[in-house]
XYZ file of C-alpha atoms in Angstrom:
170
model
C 17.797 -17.515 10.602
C 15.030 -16.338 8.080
C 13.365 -19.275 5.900
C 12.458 -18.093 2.326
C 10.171 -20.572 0.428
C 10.017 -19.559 -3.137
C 7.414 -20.537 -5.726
C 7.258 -19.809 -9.286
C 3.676 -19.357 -10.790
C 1.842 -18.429 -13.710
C 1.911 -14.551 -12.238
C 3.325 -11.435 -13.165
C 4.642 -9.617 -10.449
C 7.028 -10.706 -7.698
C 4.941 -11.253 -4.235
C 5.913 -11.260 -0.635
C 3.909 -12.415 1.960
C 5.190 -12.643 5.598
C 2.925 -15.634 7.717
C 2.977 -14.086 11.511
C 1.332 -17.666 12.875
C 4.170 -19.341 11.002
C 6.520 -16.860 11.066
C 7.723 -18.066 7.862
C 8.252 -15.578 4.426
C 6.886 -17.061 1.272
C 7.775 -15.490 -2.028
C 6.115 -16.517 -5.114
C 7.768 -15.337 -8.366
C 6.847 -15.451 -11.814
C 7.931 -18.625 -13.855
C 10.705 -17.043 -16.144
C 12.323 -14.224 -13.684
C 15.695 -15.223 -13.674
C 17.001 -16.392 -9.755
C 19.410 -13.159 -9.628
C 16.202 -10.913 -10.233
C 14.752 -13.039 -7.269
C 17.408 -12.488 -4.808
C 17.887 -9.105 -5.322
C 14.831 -8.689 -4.655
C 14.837 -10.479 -1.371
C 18.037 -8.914 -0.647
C 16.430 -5.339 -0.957
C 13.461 -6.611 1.006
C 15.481 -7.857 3.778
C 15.040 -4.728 6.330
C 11.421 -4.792 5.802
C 11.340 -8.656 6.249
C 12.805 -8.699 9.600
C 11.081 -5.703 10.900
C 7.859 -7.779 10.206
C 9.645 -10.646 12.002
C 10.312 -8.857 14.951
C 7.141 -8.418 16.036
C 6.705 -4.505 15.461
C 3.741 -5.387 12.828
C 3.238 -8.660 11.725
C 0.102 -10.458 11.638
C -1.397 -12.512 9.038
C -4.267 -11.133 6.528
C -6.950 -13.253 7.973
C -6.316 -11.554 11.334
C -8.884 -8.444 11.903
C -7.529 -4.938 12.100
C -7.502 -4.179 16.299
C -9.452 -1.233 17.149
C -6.124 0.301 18.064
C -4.682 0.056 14.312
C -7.853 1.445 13.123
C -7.527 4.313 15.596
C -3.722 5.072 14.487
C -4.806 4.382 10.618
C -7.435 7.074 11.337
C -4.886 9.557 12.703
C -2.433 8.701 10.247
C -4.411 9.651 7.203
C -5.865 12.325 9.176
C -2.322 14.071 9.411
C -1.340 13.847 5.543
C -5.278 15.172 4.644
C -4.534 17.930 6.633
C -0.903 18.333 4.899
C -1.545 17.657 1.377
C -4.995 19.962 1.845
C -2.998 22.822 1.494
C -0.017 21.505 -0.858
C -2.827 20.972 -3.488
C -5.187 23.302 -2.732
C -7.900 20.905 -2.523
C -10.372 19.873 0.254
C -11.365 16.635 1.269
C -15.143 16.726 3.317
C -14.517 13.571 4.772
C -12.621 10.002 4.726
C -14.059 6.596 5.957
C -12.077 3.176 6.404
C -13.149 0.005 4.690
C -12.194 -3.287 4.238
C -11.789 -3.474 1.031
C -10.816 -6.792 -1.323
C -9.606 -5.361 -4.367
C -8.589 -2.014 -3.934
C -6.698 0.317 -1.214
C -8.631 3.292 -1.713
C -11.295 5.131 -3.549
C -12.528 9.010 -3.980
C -15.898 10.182 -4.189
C -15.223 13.735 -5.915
C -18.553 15.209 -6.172
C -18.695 14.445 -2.154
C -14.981 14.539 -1.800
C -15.077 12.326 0.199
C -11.933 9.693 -0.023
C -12.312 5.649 1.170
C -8.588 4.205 2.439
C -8.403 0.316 2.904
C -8.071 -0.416 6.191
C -5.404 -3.570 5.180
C -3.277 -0.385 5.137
C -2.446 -0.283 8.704
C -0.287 -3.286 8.172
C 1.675 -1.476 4.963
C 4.495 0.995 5.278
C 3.580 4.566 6.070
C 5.271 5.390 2.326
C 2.430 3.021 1.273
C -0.442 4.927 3.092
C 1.306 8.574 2.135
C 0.542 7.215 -2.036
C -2.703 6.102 -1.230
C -3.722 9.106 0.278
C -2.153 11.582 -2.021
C -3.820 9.181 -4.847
C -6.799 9.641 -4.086
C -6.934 13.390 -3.215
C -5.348 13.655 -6.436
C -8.700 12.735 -7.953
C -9.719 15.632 -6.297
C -7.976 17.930 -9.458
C -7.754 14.999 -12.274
C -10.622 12.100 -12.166
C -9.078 9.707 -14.387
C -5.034 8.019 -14.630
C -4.137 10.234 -17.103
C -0.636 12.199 -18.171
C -1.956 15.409 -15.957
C -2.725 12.789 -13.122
C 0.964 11.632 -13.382
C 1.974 14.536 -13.717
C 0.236 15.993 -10.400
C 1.350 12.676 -8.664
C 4.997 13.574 -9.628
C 4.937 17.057 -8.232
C 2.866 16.459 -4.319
C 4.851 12.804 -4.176
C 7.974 12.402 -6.294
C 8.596 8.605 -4.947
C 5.319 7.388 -5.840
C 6.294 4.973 -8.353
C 8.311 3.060 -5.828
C 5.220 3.093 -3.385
C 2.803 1.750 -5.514
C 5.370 -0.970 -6.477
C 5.756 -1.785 -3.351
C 1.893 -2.738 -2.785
C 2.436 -4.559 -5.535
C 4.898 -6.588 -4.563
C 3.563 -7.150 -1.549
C -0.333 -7.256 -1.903
């Protein structure tokens, strides 16, 4: 059996945060979302929830990445660089992992040199293939604009549901 707790804050987004010492989910929801919205939720969350619960990759956030899930992370991003590199036509000269508080990645164009969070290793691969593909999109547009949506729609078509699930998640 799977123990929900459920708090409603002053926030705006739903968020879901697995506790691997406690091995408890928490899920903290904004103060008007209706309950249904709330379950549903949970509901589609459930396979991802008990994947985490199984052991395959939970851990709590204070927990350091291991040296091994920085040395899959590495070849992980190294695969889709090497993928999307010829997709977009674009080069990346480098990429470096970081731990990074408020952000999951960032892209140096004039070096093109791209900076993926290394809290990442703990987030779906779908999660790390946006990130990526994010930031080497700021290899051909620098800012969010319509052309940057618009490149994002073409290399990654599910995007949107990626970067709503970091969202959700955090």
């Amino acid at each position: 059996m799977i123990t929900i707790n459920i708090t409603r804050k002053k926030i705006k987004h739903l968020r879901l945060v697995i506790s691997s010492t406690e091995r408890q989910v928490r899920v903290s929801a904004p103060m008007r979302m209706p309950d249904s919205i709330i379950q549903d939720f949970i509901a589609a969350k459930m396979p991802w929830i008990k994947k985490h619960l199984s052991g395959m990759v939970v851990s709590s956030p204070q927990e350091p990445i291991e040296p091994w899930q920085k040395q899959q992370l590495r070849e992980a991003i190294a695969e889709l660089v090497k993928k999307y590199e010829s997709v977009m036509g674009v080069s990346v000269s480098e990429f470096r992992l970081k731990h990074m508080k408020t952000r999951w990645g960032t892209c140096n164009t004039r070096a093109r040199r791209i900076w993926i969070n290394t809290e990442l290793a703990r987030k779906s691969p779908e999660c790390l293939e946006y990130i990526v593909v994010h930031e080497m999109v700021h290899l051909l547009e620098r800012s969010h604009n319509a052309r940057f949506k618009a490149f994002m729609d073409t290399f990654l078509p599910n995007w949107r549901q990626a970067k709503r699930e970091l969202k959700l998640i955090g």
